[in-house]
Amino acid sequence: MKKKIALTGIKPTGIPHLGNYLGAIKPAIELTKNYDALYFIADYHAVNSIRDAKILREMIYEVAATWLACGLDPEKTVLYQQSAIPETFELSTFLMAFTPKGLMNRAHAYKAMVQKNTLNKKDVDDGVNIGLFTYPILMAADILQFDSDVVPVGGDQAQHLEMAIDIAQSINHNYGTELLKIPQPLIRKNTGIVTGLDGRKMSKSYDNTIPLFLPPKKLRKLIMKIVTNSQTIDEPKNPDECNVFALYKLFADENQISEMRQKYEAGGMGWGHAKQELFELINAHLSPYRDKYNELMQNKNYIDKILEDGSVRAREIVVQKMKFIRQNIGLFSK
Ligand code: ADP
Ligand code: TRP
């Protein structure tokens, strides 16, 4: 029997961080055991914010190397670059014809810009480009072009996936046939939203991230910056309200979690100590991946080859799908 398809993308906007790893990369790599997986680097999505050619090029390598370092097997999984499939942008144009502007008005990223502008008494659309406004449509094209069954993402992408489903459903309804497969979001409960240094969602846009492959010294320094309250060493502490514990839980096993919980509740453990334990846990987990990552970043020709090969394989599927769509919407005869 043919396996189901899993698809996800990451924007090359900086070295991936723990949120990307736990919310998207790790679950996505686990899925490759049972699914035909297609994972990609959302480079045209990144152009909305990265306008320096050299930096973008480097960031594409960083994201590709991260996927490979974290265990993606390029023989089994297709790793490709979004921009290498021109048909995605054709599909995106088709989807636009079915996307109400009101739906895009409600997209989180756009709404946040409007709110910020309103607060600052600026024009509501100040600094908003159409690429940002239509971001969810391009993302829908990424997904729908492969008849993807599941899309592993972090909780922050739930709305984008609902929009992709909405658009696909209205197209299917219009043509009276399943022109596009309805995808299913796959959002892990416990790692839905990983918190950053300041307790907000870990995100490159908030500058509160812990990048995956920092050298140990820098990693430790950053972990020491996690915001905690001002309780003294002796005081018992509530682990469930603590940013350090929130991250600790994501890397520790059951025993480690309950031991740490006891240390919090008993009092006598200072924040420096809790952070040191967190550092040791994360560092041990990431060390082997970091070595692999550094090795790959020294071997960009190899990464180029993987991406080229993946892009050819991915495009073959999309070319067929677009042919099917063109015929079924009346652009060409069947
Ligand atoms: P960022 O918000 O830092 O720009 P991206 O938008 O490139 O990150 O996210 C890439 C993937 O990582 C998406 O699947 C997204 O849902 C996931 N992700 C990003 N931040 C987090 C987070 N803090 N917790 C869980 N998943 C996250
Ligand atoms: N929008 C996603 C993010 O910011 C990246 C992305 C682009 C994506 N296209 C996608 C994720 C398709 C899943 C499926 O994280």
CSV table of C-alpha atoms and ligand atoms in Angstrom, one decimal:
chain,number,residue,atom,x,y,z
A,1,MET,CA,0.0,0.0,0.0
A,2,LYS,CA,1.2,3.5,-0.8
A,3,LYS,CA,2.3,5.4,2.3
A,4,LYS,CA,0.6,8.6,3.4
A,5,ILE,CA,2.4,11.9,2.8
A,6,ALA,CA,3.8,14.2,5.5
A,7,LEU,CA,5.0,17.7,4.5
A,8,THR,CA,6.4,20.6,6.4
A,9,GLY,CA,8.5,23.7,5.8
A,10,ILE,CA,10.8,26.0,7.7
A,11,LYS,CA,11.7,29.5,6.8
A,12,PRO,CA,15.4,30.2,6.4
A,13,THR,CA,15.4,33.2,8.7
A,14,GLY,CA,18.2,32.2,11.1
A,15,ILE,CA,19.7,29.1,12.7
A,16,PRO,CA,16.7,27.1,13.9
A,17,HIS,CA,16.0,27.3,17.6
A,18,LEU,CA,14.7,24.9,20.3
A,19,GLY,CA,11.1,25.8,19.4
A,20,ASN,CA,11.6,24.9,15.8
A,21,TYR,CA,13.3,21.7,16.8
A,22,LEU,CA,10.7,20.5,19.3
A,23,GLY,CA,7.7,21.9,17.5
A,24,ALA,CA,8.5,20.9,14.0
A,25,ILE,CA,11.9,19.2,13.2
A,26,LYS,CA,11.9,16.4,15.8
A,27,PRO,CA,8.3,15.3,15.3
A,28,ALA,CA,8.7,15.6,11.5
A,29,ILE,CA,11.7,13.3,11.6
A,30,GLU,CA,9.9,10.8,13.7
A,31,LEU,CA,7.1,10.7,11.1
A,32,THR,CA,9.5,9.7,8.3
A,33,LYS,CA,9.4,6.1,9.6
A,34,ASN,CA,5.8,5.7,8.6
A,35,TYR,CA,5.2,8.4,5.9
A,36,ASP,CA,6.5,9.5,2.6
A,37,ALA,CA,7.9,12.7,3.8
A,38,LEU,CA,8.7,15.9,1.9
A,39,TYR,CA,10.4,18.6,4.0
A,40,PHE,CA,11.4,21.9,2.5
A,41,ILE,CA,13.1,25.3,3.1
A,42,ALA,CA,10.5,28.0,2.6
A,43,ASP,CA,12.9,30.5,1.0
A,44,TYR,CA,10.3,32.6,-0.8
A,45,HIS,CA,8.4,33.0,2.5
A,46,ALA,CA,11.7,34.2,4.0
A,47,VAL,CA,12.2,36.9,1.4
A,48,ASN,CA,9.4,38.8,3.2
A,49,SER,CA,11.9,39.6,5.9
A,50,ILE,CA,15.4,38.6,4.6
A,51,ARG,CA,16.4,41.0,1.8
A,52,ASP,CA,20.2,40.5,1.8
A,53,ALA,CA,21.2,37.9,-0.8
A,54,LYS,CA,24.3,36.7,1.0
A,55,ILE,CA,22.5,36.3,4.3
A,56,LEU,CA,19.6,34.5,2.7
A,57,ARG,CA,22.0,32.1,1.0
A,58,GLU,CA,23.7,31.3,4.2
A,59,MET,CA,20.5,30.8,6.1
A,60,ILE,CA,19.3,28.3,3.5
A,61,TYR,CA,22.4,26.2,4.2
A,62,GLU,CA,21.8,26.6,7.9
A,63,VAL,CA,18.3,25.2,7.8
A,64,ALA,CA,19.2,22.4,5.4
A,65,ALA,CA,22.2,21.4,7.6
A,66,THR,CA,19.9,21.4,10.6
A,67,TRP,CA,17.5,19.0,9.1
A,68,LEU,CA,20.3,16.7,8.1
A,69,ALA,CA,22.2,17.0,11.4
A,70,CYS,CA,19.0,16.2,13.3
A,71,GLY,CA,18.7,12.9,11.5
A,72,LEU,CA,16.8,13.4,8.3
A,73,ASP,CA,17.9,10.7,5.8
A,74,PRO,CA,18.0,12.3,2.4
A,75,GLU,CA,17.7,8.9,0.7
A,76,LYS,CA,14.3,8.2,2.3
A,77,THR,CA,13.0,11.8,2.7
A,78,VAL,CA,12.8,14.4,0.1
A,79,LEU,CA,14.5,17.6,1.3
A,80,TYR,CA,14.0,20.5,-1.2
A,81,GLN,CA,13.9,24.2,-1.7
A,82,GLN,CA,10.5,25.9,-2.2
A,83,SER,CA,11.8,28.2,-4.9
A,84,ALA,CA,12.9,25.2,-7.1
A,85,ILE,CA,9.3,24.4,-7.8
A,86,PRO,CA,7.8,27.2,-10.0
A,87,GLU,CA,4.5,25.3,-10.1
A,88,THR,CA,4.0,26.3,-6.4
A,89,PHE,CA,3.6,29.9,-7.4
A,90,GLU,CA,1.2,29.0,-10.2
A,91,LEU,CA,-1.0,27.0,-7.7
A,92,SER,CA,-0.8,30.0,-5.4
A,93,THR,CA,-2.3,32.2,-8.1
A,94,PHE,CA,-5.1,29.7,-8.6
A,95,LEU,CA,-5.8,29.6,-4.8
A,96,MET,CA,-5.9,33.4,-4.7
A,97,ALA,CA,-9.0,33.3,-6.9
A,98,PHE,CA,-10.8,31.5,-4.2
A,99,THR,CA,-9.4,33.2,-1.1
A,100,PRO,CA,-11.7,35.9,0.4
A,101,LYS,CA,-9.7,39.0,1.4
A,102,GLY,CA,-11.5,38.9,4.7
A,103,LEU,CA,-9.9,35.5,5.5
A,104,MET,CA,-6.4,37.1,5.0
A,105,ASN,CA,-7.5,40.1,7.2
A,106,ARG,CA,-7.8,37.7,10.0
A,107,ALA,CA,-4.4,36.1,9.7
A,108,HIS,CA,-2.4,36.5,12.9
A,109,ALA,CA,0.8,38.0,11.4
A,110,TYR,CA,-1.2,40.6,9.4
A,111,LYS,CA,-3.6,41.4,12.3
A,112,ALA,CA,-0.6,41.9,14.7
A,113,MET,CA,0.8,44.5,12.2
A,114,VAL,CA,-2.5,46.3,11.9
A,115,GLN,CA,-2.9,46.4,15.7
A,116,LYS,CA,0.6,47.7,16.1
A,117,ASN,CA,0.0,50.4,13.5
A,118,THR,CA,-3.3,51.4,15.1
A,119,LEU,CA,-1.6,51.7,18.5
A,120,ASN,CA,1.1,53.9,17.0
A,121,LYS,CA,-1.5,56.0,15.1
A,122,LYS,CA,-0.1,55.0,11.7
A,123,ASP,CA,-1.9,53.9,8.6
A,124,VAL,CA,-3.2,50.4,9.3
A,125,ASP,CA,-1.2,49.0,6.4
A,126,ASP,CA,2.1,50.8,7.2
A,127,GLY,CA,5.0,48.4,6.5
A,128,VAL,CA,2.7,45.6,5.3
A,129,ASN,CA,3.6,44.1,2.0
A,130,ILE,CA,1.4,41.8,-0.1
A,131,GLY,CA,3.9,39.0,0.5
A,132,LEU,CA,3.1,39.2,4.2
A,133,PHE,CA,-0.6,39.6,3.5
A,134,THR,CA,-0.9,36.6,1.3
A,135,TYR,CA,1.6,34.5,3.2
A,136,PRO,CA,-1.0,31.9,4.2
A,137,ILE,CA,-2.0,31.4,0.5
A,138,LEU,CA,1.6,30.5,-0.5
A,139,MET,CA,1.7,28.2,2.4
A,140,ALA,CA,-1.5,26.5,1.3
A,141,ALA,CA,0.0,26.0,-2.1
A,142,ASP,CA,3.1,24.4,-0.5
A,143,ILE,CA,0.8,21.9,1.2
A,144,LEU,CA,-1.9,21.2,-1.3
A,145,GLN,CA,0.4,20.6,-4.3
A,146,PHE,CA,1.5,17.2,-2.9
A,147,ASP,CA,-1.9,16.0,-1.7
A,148,SER,CA,-0.3,16.1,1.7
A,149,ASP,CA,-2.0,14.0,4.4
A,150,VAL,CA,-0.4,15.4,7.5
A,151,VAL,CA,1.5,18.6,8.2
A,152,PRO,CA,3.6,18.5,11.4
A,153,VAL,CA,3.9,22.1,12.8
A,154,GLY,CA,4.1,24.0,16.0
A,155,GLY,CA,0.9,25.4,17.5
A,156,ASP,CA,1.6,28.8,16.0
A,157,GLN,CA,0.8,27.5,12.6
A,158,ALA,CA,-2.6,26.1,13.4
A,159,GLN,CA,-4.5,29.1,11.9
A,160,HIS,CA,-2.5,28.9,8.7
A,161,LEU,CA,-3.5,25.3,8.3
A,162,GLU,CA,-7.1,26.0,9.0
A,163,MET,CA,-6.9,28.6,6.2
A,164,ALA,CA,-5.4,26.1,3.8
A,165,ILE,CA,-8.2,23.7,4.6
A,166,ASP,CA,-10.9,26.4,4.1
A,167,ILE,CA,-9.4,27.4,0.7
A,168,ALA,CA,-9.2,23.8,-0.5
A,169,GLN,CA,-12.7,23.0,0.7
A,170,SER,CA,-14.2,25.9,-1.2
A,171,ILE,CA,-12.4,24.9,-4.4
A,172,ASN,CA,-13.5,21.3,-4.1
A,173,HIS,CA,-17.1,22.5,-3.4
A,174,ASN,CA,-17.0,24.7,-6.5
A,175,TYR,CA,-15.8,22.0,-8.9
A,176,GLY,CA,-17.9,19.3,-7.3
A,177,THR,CA,-14.9,17.0,-7.0
A,178,GLU,CA,-11.9,16.4,-4.7
A,179,LEU,CA,-9.5,18.5,-6.7
A,180,LEU,CA,-7.4,19.1,-3.6
A,181,LYS,CA,-6.8,16.8,-0.7
A,182,ILE,CA,-7.8,18.1,2.7
A,183,PRO,CA,-4.7,18.0,4.9
A,184,GLN,CA,-4.6,17.3,8.6
A,185,PRO,CA,-2.5,19.4,11.0
A,186,LEU,CA,-0.3,17.5,13.3
A,187,ILE,CA,0.3,19.6,16.4
A,188,ARG,CA,2.0,17.9,19.4
A,189,LYS,CA,0.2,18.7,22.7
A,190,ASN,CA,3.2,19.2,25.0
A,191,THR,CA,5.5,21.0,22.5
A,192,GLY,CA,2.7,23.0,20.8
A,193,ILE,CA,4.3,26.2,21.9
A,194,VAL,CA,7.8,26.2,23.3
A,195,THR,CA,8.5,29.3,25.5
A,196,GLY,CA,11.6,31.5,25.0
A,197,LEU,CA,14.0,33.2,27.3
A,198,ASP,CA,11.4,35.8,28.3
A,199,GLY,CA,8.5,33.3,28.7
A,200,ARG,CA,6.8,34.4,25.5
A,201,LYS,CA,6.6,32.0,22.5
A,202,MET,CA,10.2,31.3,21.4
A,203,SER,CA,10.5,33.1,18.1
A,204,LYS,CA,13.1,34.7,16.0
A,205,SER,CA,10.8,37.7,15.7
A,206,TYR,CA,10.9,38.2,19.5
A,207,ASP,CA,14.6,37.8,19.8
A,208,ASN,CA,14.2,35.4,22.7
A,209,THR,CA,15.4,32.2,21.1
A,210,ILE,CA,17.9,29.5,22.1
A,211,PRO,CA,19.6,28.5,18.8
A,212,LEU,CA,20.2,24.8,18.4
A,213,PHE,CA,23.9,24.8,17.7
A,214,LEU,CA,25.6,27.3,19.9
A,215,PRO,CA,29.0,26.3,21.3
A,216,PRO,CA,28.5,25.0,24.8
A,217,LYS,CA,29.8,28.2,26.5
A,218,LYS,CA,27.4,30.4,24.6
A,219,LEU,CA,24.5,28.0,25.2
A,220,ARG,CA,25.2,28.1,28.9
A,221,LYS,CA,25.4,31.9,28.9
A,222,LEU,CA,22.0,32.1,27.1
A,223,ILE,CA,20.3,29.7,29.4
A,224,MET,CA,21.5,31.7,32.4
A,225,LYS,CA,19.5,34.6,30.9
A,226,ILE,CA,16.2,32.8,31.1
A,227,VAL,CA,13.8,35.1,33.0
A,228,THR,CA,12.8,33.9,36.4
A,229,ASN,CA,11.2,35.5,39.4
A,230,SER,CA,13.0,37.0,42.4
A,231,GLN,CA,12.5,34.2,44.9
A,232,THR,CA,15.5,33.5,47.1
A,233,ILE,CA,17.4,30.2,47.2
A,234,ASP,CA,15.6,28.9,50.3
A,235,GLU,CA,12.1,29.5,49.1
A,236,PRO,CA,10.0,26.6,47.7
A,237,LYS,CA,9.3,27.3,44.1
A,238,ASN,CA,6.4,26.5,41.8
A,239,PRO,CA,7.8,24.6,38.8
A,240,ASP,CA,4.7,25.0,36.8
A,241,GLU,CA,5.2,28.8,36.6
A,242,CYS,CA,8.8,28.6,35.7
A,243,ASN,CA,10.4,29.1,32.2
A,244,VAL,CA,13.4,27.0,33.2
A,245,PHE,CA,11.2,24.0,34.2
A,246,ALA,CA,9.0,24.4,31.1
A,247,LEU,CA,12.1,23.8,28.9
A,248,TYR,CA,13.5,21.1,31.3
A,249,LYS,CA,10.4,19.1,30.9
A,250,LEU,CA,10.8,18.9,27.2
A,251,PHE,CA,14.2,17.2,27.3
A,252,ALA,CA,14.0,15.2,30.5
A,253,ASP,CA,12.5,11.7,31.1
A,254,GLU,CA,9.8,11.0,33.7
A,255,ASN,CA,12.3,10.4,36.6
A,256,GLN,CA,14.3,13.5,35.9
A,257,ILE,CA,11.1,15.5,35.8
A,258,SER,CA,9.8,14.3,39.1
A,259,GLU,CA,13.2,14.7,40.8
A,260,MET,CA,13.4,18.3,39.5
A,261,ARG,CA,9.9,19.0,40.6
A,262,GLN,CA,10.8,17.9,44.1
A,263,LYS,CA,13.8,20.1,44.2
A,264,TYR,CA,11.7,23.1,43.2
A,265,GLU,CA,9.0,22.4,45.8
A,266,ALA,CA,11.5,21.6,48.6
A,267,GLY,CA,13.2,25.0,48.5
A,268,GLY,CA,17.0,25.3,48.8
A,269,MET,CA,17.7,25.3,45.0
A,270,GLY,CA,18.6,28.6,43.5
A,271,TRP,CA,17.8,29.7,39.9
A,272,GLY,CA,21.5,29.4,38.9
A,273,HIS,CA,21.5,25.8,39.9
A,274,ALA,CA,18.2,25.0,38.1
A,275,LYS,CA,19.6,26.7,35.0
A,276,GLN,CA,22.9,24.7,35.2
A,277,GLU,CA,20.9,21.5,35.3
A,278,LEU,CA,18.9,22.6,32.3
A,279,PHE,CA,22.1,23.5,30.4
A,280,GLU,CA,23.6,20.1,31.1
A,281,LEU,CA,20.5,18.3,29.9
A,282,ILE,CA,20.1,20.3,26.7
A,283,ASN,CA,23.8,20.2,25.9
A,284,ALA,CA,24.0,16.5,26.3
A,285,HIS,CA,21.0,16.1,24.0
A,286,LEU,CA,22.3,18.5,21.3
A,287,SER,CA,26.1,17.7,21.3
A,288,PRO,CA,26.0,15.0,18.7
A,289,TYR,CA,23.8,17.0,16.4
A,290,ARG,CA,26.0,20.0,16.8
A,291,ASP,CA,29.1,18.1,15.7
A,292,LYS,CA,27.2,16.9,12.6
A,293,TYR,CA,25.9,20.3,11.9
A,294,ASN,CA,29.4,21.9,12.0
A,295,GLU,CA,30.7,19.2,9.7
A,296,LEU,CA,27.9,19.7,7.2
A,297,MET,CA,28.4,23.5,7.2
A,298,GLN,CA,31.9,22.8,6.1
A,299,ASN,CA,30.6,20.8,3.2
A,300,LYS,CA,28.2,23.0,1.3
A,301,ASN,CA,28.6,21.2,-2.0
A,302,TYR,CA,27.1,18.1,-0.3
A,303,ILE,CA,24.1,20.2,0.9
A,304,ASP,CA,23.7,21.6,-2.6
A,305,LYS,CA,23.6,18.1,-4.1
A,306,ILE,CA,21.0,16.9,-1.6
A,307,LEU,CA,18.8,20.0,-2.2
A,308,GLU,CA,19.1,19.7,-6.0
A,309,ASP,CA,18.2,16.0,-5.9
A,310,GLY,CA,15.3,16.6,-3.5
A,311,SER,CA,14.0,19.5,-5.6
A,312,VAL,CA,13.9,17.3,-8.8
A,313,ARG,CA,12.0,14.6,-7.0
A,314,ALA,CA,9.5,17.0,-5.4
A,315,ARG,CA,8.9,18.8,-8.7
A,316,GLU,CA,8.0,15.6,-10.5
A,317,ILE,CA,5.1,15.1,-8.2
A,318,VAL,CA,3.9,18.7,-8.5
A,319,VAL,CA,4.1,18.9,-12.3
A,320,GLN,CA,1.7,16.0,-12.4
A,321,LYS,CA,-0.6,17.6,-9.9
A,322,MET,CA,-0.7,20.9,-11.7
A,323,LYS,CA,-1.5,19.2,-15.0
A,324,PHE,CA,-4.4,17.6,-13.3
A,325,ILE,CA,-5.6,20.9,-11.8
A,326,ARG,CA,-5.2,22.8,-15.1
A,327,GLN,CA,-7.3,20.2,-16.9
A,328,ASN,CA,-10.0,20.1,-14.2
A,329,ILE,CA,-10.5,23.8,-14.0
A,330,GLY,CA,-10.9,24.1,-17.8
A,331,LEU,CA,-7.6,25.7,-18.8
A,332,PHE,CA,-6.8,22.7,-21.0
A,333,SER,CA,-8.8,19.8,-22.3
A,334,LYS,CA,-8.4,16.4,-20.6
B,1,ADP,P1,9.9,31.6,14.1
B,1,ADP,O1,8.6,31.8,14.7
B,1,ADP,O2,11.0,31.6,15.0
B,1,ADP,O3,10.2,32.5,12.9
B,1,ADP,P2,9.3,29.6,12.1
B,1,ADP,O4,8.1,30.4,11.8
B,1,ADP,O5,10.3,29.6,11.0
B,1,ADP,O6,9.9,30.1,13.4
B,1,ADP,O7,8.8,28.1,12.4
B,1,ADP,C1,9.2,26.9,11.8
B,1,ADP,C2,8.5,25.8,12.5
B,1,ADP,O8,8.8,25.7,13.9
B,1,ADP,C3,6.9,25.8,12.4
B,1,ADP,O9,6.4,24.5,12.3
B,1,ADP,C4,6.6,26.4,13.7
B,1,ADP,O10,5.3,26.0,14.1
B,1,ADP,C5,7.6,25.8,14.6
B,1,ADP,N1,7.8,26.7,15.8
B,1,ADP,C6,8.4,27.9,15.8
B,1,ADP,N2,8.4,28.4,17.0
B,1,ADP,C7,7.9,27.5,17.8
B,1,ADP,C8,7.7,27.4,19.2
B,1,ADP,N3,8.1,28.4,20.0
B,1,ADP,N4,7.2,26.3,19.7
B,1,ADP,C9,6.8,25.3,18.9
B,1,ADP,N5,7.0,25.3,17.6
B,1,ADP,C10,7.5,26.4,17.0
B,2,TRP,N1,4.7,29.2,7.8
B,2,TRP,C1,5.6,28.3,8.3
B,2,TRP,C2,6.3,29.0,9.5
B,2,TRP,O1,6.4,30.2,9.6
B,2,TRP,C3,6.6,27.8,7.3
B,2,TRP,C4,5.9,27.1,6.2
B,2,TRP,C5,5.8,27.6,4.9
B,2,TRP,C6,5.2,25.9,6.3
B,2,TRP,N2,5.0,26.7,4.2
B,2,TRP,C7,4.7,25.7,4.9
B,2,TRP,C8,5.0,24.9,7.3
B,2,TRP,C9,3.9,24.5,4.6
B,2,TRP,C10,4.2,23.8,6.9
B,2,TRP,C11,3.7,23.6,5.7
B,2,TRP,O2,6.8,28.3,10.3
